CSV table of C-alpha atoms in Angstrom, one decimal:
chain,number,residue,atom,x,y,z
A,1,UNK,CA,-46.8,-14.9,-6.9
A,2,UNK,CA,-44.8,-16.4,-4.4
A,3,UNK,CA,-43.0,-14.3,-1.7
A,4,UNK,CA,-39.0,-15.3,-3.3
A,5,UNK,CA,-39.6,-16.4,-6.8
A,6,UNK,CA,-36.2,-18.6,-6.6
A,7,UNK,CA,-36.9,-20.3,-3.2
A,8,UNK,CA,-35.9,-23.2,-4.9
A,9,UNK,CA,-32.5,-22.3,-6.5
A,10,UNK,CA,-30.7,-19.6,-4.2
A,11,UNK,CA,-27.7,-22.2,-4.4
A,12,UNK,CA,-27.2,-21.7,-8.1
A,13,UNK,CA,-27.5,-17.5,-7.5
A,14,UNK,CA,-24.4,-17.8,-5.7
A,15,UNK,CA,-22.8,-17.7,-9.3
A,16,UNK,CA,-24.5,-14.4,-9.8
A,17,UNK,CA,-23.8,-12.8,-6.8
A,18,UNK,CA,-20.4,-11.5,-8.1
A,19,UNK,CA,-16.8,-11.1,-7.9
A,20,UNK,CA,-15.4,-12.8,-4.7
A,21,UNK,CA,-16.8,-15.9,-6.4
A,22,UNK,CA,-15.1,-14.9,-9.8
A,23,UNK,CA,-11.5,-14.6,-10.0
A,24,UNK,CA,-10.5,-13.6,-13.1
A,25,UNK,CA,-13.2,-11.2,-13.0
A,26,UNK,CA,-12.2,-9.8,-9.8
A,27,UNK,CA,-8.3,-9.3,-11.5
A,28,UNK,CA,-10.0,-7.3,-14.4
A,29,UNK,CA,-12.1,-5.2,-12.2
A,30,UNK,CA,-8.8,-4.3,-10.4
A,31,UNK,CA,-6.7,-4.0,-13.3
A,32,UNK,CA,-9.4,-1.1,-14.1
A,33,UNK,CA,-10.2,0.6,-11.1
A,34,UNK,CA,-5.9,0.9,-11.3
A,35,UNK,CA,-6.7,2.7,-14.6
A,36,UNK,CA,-9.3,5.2,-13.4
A,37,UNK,CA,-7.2,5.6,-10.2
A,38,UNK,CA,-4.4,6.7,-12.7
A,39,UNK,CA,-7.3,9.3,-14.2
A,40,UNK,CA,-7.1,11.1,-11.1
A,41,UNK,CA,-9.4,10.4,-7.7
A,42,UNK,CA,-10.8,13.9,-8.0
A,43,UNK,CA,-12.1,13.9,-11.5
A,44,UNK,CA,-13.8,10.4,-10.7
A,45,UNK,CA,-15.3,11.9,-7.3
A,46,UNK,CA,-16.7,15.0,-9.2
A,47,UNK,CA,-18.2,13.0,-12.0
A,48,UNK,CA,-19.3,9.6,-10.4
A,49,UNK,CA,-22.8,8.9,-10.8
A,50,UNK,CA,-25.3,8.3,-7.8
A,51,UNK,CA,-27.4,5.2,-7.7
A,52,UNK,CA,-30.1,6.7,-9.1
A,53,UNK,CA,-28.7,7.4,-12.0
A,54,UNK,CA,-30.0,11.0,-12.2
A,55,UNK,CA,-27.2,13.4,-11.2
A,56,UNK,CA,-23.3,13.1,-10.6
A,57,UNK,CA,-21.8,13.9,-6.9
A,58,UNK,CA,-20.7,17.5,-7.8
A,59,UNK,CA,-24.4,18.2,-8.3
A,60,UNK,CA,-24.9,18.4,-11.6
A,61,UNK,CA,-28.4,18.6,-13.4
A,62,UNK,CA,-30.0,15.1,-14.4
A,63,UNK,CA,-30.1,17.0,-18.2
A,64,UNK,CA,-26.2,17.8,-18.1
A,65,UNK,CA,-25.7,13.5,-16.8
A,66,UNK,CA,-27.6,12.9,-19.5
A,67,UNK,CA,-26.3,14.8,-22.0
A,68,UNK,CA,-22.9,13.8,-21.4
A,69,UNK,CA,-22.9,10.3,-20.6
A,70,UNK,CA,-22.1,9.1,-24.0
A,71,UNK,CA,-19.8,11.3,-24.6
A,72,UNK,CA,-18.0,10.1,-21.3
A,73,UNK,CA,-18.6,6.5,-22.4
A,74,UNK,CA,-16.6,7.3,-26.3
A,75,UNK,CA,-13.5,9.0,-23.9
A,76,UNK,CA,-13.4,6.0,-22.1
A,77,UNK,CA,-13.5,3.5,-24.8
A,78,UNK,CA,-10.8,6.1,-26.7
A,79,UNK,CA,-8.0,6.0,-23.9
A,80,UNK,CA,-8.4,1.6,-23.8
A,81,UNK,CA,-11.1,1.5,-20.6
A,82,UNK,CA,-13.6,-1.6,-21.9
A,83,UNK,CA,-17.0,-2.3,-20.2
A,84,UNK,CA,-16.1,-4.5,-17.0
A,85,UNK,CA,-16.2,-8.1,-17.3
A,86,UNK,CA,-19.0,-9.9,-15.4
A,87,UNK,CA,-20.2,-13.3,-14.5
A,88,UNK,CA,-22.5,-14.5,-16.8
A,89,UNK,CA,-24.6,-16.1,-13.5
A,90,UNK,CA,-26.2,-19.4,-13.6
A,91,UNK,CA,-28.8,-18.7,-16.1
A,92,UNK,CA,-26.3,-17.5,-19.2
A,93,UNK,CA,-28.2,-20.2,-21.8
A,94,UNK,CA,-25.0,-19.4,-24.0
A,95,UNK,CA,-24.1,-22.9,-23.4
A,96,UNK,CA,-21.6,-22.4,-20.6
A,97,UNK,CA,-23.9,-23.9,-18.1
A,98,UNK,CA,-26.0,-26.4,-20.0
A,99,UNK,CA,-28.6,-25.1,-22.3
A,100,UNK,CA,-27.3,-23.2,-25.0
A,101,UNK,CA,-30.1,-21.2,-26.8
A,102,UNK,CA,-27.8,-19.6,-29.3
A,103,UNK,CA,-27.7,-22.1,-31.4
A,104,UNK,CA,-31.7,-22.5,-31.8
A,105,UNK,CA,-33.4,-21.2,-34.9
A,106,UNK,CA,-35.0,-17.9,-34.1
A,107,UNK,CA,-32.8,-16.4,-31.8
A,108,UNK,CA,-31.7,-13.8,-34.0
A,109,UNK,CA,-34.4,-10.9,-32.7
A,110,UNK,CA,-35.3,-7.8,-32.0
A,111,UNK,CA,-38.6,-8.4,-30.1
A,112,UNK,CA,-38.1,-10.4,-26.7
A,113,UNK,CA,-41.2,-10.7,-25.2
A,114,UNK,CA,-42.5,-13.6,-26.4
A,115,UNK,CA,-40.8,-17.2,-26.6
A,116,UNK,CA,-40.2,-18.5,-30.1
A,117,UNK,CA,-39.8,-21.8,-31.9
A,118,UNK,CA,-42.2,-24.8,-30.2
A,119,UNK,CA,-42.7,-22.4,-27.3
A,120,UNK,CA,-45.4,-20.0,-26.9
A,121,UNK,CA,-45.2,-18.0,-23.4
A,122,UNK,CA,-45.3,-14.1,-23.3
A,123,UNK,CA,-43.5,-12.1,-20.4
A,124,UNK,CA,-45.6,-9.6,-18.7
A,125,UNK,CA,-44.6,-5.9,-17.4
A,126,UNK,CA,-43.8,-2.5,-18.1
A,127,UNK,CA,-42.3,-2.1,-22.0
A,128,UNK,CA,-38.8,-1.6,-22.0
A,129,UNK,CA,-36.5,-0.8,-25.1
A,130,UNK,CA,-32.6,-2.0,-24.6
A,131,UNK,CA,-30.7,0.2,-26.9
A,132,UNK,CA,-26.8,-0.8,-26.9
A,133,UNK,CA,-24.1,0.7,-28.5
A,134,UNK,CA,-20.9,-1.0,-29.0
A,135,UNK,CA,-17.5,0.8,-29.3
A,136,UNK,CA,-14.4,-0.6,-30.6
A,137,UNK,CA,-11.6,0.3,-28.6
A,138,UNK,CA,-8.6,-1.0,-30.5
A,139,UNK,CA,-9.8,1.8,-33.5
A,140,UNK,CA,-10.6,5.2,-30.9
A,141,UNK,CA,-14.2,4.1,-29.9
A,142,UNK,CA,-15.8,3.7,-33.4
A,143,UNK,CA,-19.3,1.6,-33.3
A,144,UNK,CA,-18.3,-1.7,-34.2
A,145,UNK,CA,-21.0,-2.2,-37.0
A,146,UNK,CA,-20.9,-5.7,-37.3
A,147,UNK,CA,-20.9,-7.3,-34.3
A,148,UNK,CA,-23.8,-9.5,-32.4
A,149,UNK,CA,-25.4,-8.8,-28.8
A,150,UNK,CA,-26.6,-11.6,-27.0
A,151,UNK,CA,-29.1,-9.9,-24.4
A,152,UNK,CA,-31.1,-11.5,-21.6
A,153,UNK,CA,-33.5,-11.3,-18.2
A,154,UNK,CA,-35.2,-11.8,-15.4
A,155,UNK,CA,-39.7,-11.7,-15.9
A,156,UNK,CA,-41.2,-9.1,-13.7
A,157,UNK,CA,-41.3,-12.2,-11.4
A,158,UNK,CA,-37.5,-12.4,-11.0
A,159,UNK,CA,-37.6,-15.6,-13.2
A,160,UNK,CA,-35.5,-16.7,-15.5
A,161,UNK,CA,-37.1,-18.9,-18.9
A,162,UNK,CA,-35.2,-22.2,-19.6
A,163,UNK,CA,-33.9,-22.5,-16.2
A,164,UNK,CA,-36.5,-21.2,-13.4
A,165,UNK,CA,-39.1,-24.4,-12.8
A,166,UNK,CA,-42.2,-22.7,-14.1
A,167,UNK,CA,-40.8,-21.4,-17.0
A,168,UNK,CA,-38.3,-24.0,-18.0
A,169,UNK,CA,-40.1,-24.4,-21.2
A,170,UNK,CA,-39.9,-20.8,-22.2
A,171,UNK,CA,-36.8,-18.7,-23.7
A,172,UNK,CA,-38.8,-15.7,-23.9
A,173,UNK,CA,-36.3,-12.4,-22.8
A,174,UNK,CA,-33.6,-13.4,-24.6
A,175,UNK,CA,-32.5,-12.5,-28.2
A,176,UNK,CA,-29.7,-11.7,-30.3
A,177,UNK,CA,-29.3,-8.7,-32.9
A,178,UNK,CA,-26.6,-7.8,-35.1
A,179,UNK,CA,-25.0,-4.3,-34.5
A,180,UNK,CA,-25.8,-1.6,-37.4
A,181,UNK,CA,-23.1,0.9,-39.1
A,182,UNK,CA,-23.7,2.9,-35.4
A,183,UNK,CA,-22.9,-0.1,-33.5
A,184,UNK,CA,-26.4,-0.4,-32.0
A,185,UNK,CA,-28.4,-2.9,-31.3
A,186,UNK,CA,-32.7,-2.9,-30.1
A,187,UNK,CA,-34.5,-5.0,-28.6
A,188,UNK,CA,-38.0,-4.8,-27.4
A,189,UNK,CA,-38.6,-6.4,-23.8
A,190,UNK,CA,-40.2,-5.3,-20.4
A,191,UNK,CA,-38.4,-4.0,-17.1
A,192,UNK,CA,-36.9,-6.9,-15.3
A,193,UNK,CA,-37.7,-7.4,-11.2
A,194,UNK,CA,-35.9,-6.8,-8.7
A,195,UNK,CA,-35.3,-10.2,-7.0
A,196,UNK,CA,-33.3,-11.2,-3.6
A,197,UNK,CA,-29.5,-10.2,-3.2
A,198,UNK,CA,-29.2,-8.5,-6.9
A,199,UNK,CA,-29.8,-4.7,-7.6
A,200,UNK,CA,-32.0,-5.0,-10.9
A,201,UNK,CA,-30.0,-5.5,-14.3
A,202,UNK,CA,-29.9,-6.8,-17.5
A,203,UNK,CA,-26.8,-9.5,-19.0
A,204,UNK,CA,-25.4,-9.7,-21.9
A,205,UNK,CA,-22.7,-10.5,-24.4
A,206,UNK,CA,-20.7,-8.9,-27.5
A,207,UNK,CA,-19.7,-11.5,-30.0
A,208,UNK,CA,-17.3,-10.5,-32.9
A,209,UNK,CA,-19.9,-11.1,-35.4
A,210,UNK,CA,-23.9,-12.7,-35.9
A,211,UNK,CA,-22.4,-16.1,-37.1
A,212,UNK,CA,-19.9,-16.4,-33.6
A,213,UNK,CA,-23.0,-15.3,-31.7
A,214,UNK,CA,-25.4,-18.1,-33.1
A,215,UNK,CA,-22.6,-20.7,-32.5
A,216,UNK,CA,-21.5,-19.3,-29.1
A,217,UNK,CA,-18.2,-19.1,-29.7
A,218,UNK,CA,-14.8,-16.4,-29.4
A,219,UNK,CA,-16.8,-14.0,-27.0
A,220,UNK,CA,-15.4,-10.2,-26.6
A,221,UNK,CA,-17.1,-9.4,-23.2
A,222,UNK,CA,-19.9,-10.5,-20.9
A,223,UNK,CA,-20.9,-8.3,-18.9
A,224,UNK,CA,-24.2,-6.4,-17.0
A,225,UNK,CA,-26.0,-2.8,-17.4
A,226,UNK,CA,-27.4,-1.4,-13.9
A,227,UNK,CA,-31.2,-0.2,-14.1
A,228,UNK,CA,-31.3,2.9,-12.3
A,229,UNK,CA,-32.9,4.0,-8.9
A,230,UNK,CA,-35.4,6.5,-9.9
A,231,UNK,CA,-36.9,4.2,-13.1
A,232,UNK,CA,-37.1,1.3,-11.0
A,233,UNK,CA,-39.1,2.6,-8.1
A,234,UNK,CA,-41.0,4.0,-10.6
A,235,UNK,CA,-41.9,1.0,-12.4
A,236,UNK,CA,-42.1,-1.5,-9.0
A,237,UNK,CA,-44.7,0.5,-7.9
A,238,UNK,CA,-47.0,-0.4,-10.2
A,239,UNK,CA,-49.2,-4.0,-10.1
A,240,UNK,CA,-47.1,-7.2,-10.6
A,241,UNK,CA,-43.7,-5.7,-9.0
A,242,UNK,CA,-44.7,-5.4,-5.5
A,243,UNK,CA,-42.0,-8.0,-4.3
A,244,UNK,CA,-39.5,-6.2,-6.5
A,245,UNK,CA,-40.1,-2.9,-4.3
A,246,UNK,CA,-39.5,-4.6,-1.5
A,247,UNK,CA,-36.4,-6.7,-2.9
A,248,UNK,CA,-35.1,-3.1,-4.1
A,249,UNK,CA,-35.2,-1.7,-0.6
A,250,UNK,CA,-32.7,-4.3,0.8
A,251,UNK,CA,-29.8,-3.7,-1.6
A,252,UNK,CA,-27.8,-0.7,-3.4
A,253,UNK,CA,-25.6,-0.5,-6.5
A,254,UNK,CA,-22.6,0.5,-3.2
A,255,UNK,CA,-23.5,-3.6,-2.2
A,256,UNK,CA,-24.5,-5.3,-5.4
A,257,UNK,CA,-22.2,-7.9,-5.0
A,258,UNK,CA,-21.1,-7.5,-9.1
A,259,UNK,CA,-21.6,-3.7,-9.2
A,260,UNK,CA,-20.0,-2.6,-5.7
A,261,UNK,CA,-16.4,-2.3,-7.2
A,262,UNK,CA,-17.5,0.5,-9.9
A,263,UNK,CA,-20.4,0.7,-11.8
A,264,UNK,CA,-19.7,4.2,-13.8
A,265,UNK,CA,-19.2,2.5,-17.6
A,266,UNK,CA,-22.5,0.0,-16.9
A,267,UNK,CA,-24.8,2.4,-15.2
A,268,UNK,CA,-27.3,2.6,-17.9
A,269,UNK,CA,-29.7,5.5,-18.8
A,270,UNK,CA,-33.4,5.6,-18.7
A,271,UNK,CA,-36.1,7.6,-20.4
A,272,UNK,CA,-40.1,7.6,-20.7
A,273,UNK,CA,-42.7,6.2,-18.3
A,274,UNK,CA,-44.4,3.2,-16.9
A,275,UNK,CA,-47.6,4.6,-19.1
A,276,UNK,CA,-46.2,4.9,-22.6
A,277,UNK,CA,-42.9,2.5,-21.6
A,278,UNK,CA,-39.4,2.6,-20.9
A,279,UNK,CA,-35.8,3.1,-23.0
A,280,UNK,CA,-32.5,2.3,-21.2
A,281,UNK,CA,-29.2,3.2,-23.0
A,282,UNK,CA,-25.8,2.2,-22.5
A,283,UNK,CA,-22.6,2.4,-24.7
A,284,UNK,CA,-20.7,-0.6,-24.0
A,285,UNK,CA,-16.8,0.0,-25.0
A,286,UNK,CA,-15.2,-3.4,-26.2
């Protein structure tokens, strides 16, 4: 493994490292840290999360964070608040930078870890489960049952299939699924690196439906979920992610360039091990 994995493209990350390059973006972000501000500065210090994920700055217990992060998510989504809007970055394969994957035959799946169609490459790593719940915010936060989520990622390499040079024949770690009557979508994957100048995350995109999904068209967010500090050390220090450990130590979800300006509604939730695998959660209000 090569010491930077995209050596050969850090021009084309600039469109992933985050808002200053993205204005619109950067209006929405505002437009909702304005909202929270209007919440109350306190309540947002004594509930903000840190950047592992694991406890909230008035000290409470990683099981209470847990417990009630949902819960925060639904109030959120109830009073209006949707999941901030994001670049896409140069690799979306939604069309909107060259390839478009969506539109292939076998991208509606749950299991991501191999490529499909004429393609045949497997990503390596620790298993990770991506459970997504979507929350309609026009109707209270109800799941929107219905809807499609286009997810995808980095290898354990910080590589990204159809675009990165050694994988450009690949579109393993990227799939579609259609939302159930919870509004949840899972797909199987592995933990995605930590390459240079990100903090380690996951993209994707909510679609009104399967068939606007798998014609990539009328989007209703694109947006990122934020692994968090403890499960990423935990799985970078295990074979394969050594770069990612080091890649980790040089950035912070305070400096991420997309997740500096507020991460609370995309900070995901992880359970289980590197031994048995991974599950990150995240309710994404649209």
């Amino acid at each position: 493994m090569t010491t930077d994995p995209h050596a050969h493209d850090h021009g084309a990350h600039e469109h992933d490292r985050g808002l200053s390059l993205d204005l619109p973006t950067l209006l929405s972000r505002r437009r909702l840290l304005g909202i929270l501000g209007g919440v109350g500065a306190a309540a947002v210090a004594g509930c903000a999360a840190t950047d592992d994920g694991t406890t909230t700055a008035g000290g409470t217990s990683t099981a209470t964070a847990n417990a009630t992060s949902g819960a925060t998510a639904a109030a959120t989504a109830t009073a209006g608040t949707r999941i901030p809007e994001e670049t896409a970055g140069p690799y979306p394969g939604d069309g909107s930078n060259g390839v478009n994957v969506l539109t292939d035959s076998g991208i509606v799946r749950s299991d991501i870890v191999k490529s499909f169609g004429a393609s045949s490459g497997q990503a390596t790593g620790v298993p990770l489960t991506i459970v997504l719940t979507v929350l309609d915010t026009a109707s209270g936060s109800a799941p929107r049952a219905g809807a499609a989520v286009y997810v995808w990622h980095c290898d354990s390499a910080g590589r990204y299939s159809l675009y990165d040079r050694e994988i450009s024949d690949e579109n393993y770690l990227r799939g579609v699924q259609e939302t159930d009557a919870r509004g949840s979508v899972r797909f199987t994957s592995i933990f995605p690196a930590a390459y240079s100048g990100r903090w380690p995350h996951i993209h994707f995109e909510v679609y009104p439906s399967l068939a606007k999904a798998t014609t990539a068209s009328d989007k209703l967010r694109t947006s990122q979920l934020a692994l968090p500090e403890a499960a990423c050390r935990q799985v970078y220090a295990t074979a394969g992610y050594e770069q990612s450990l080091r890649n980790l130590a040089q950035t912070s979800l305070a400096t991420d360039n997309v997740f500096r300006d507020g991460h609370s509604l995309q900070l995901g939730t992880v359970t289980g091990d590197v031994s048995n695998g991974m599950t990150v959660t995240l309710n994404v209000p649209v």
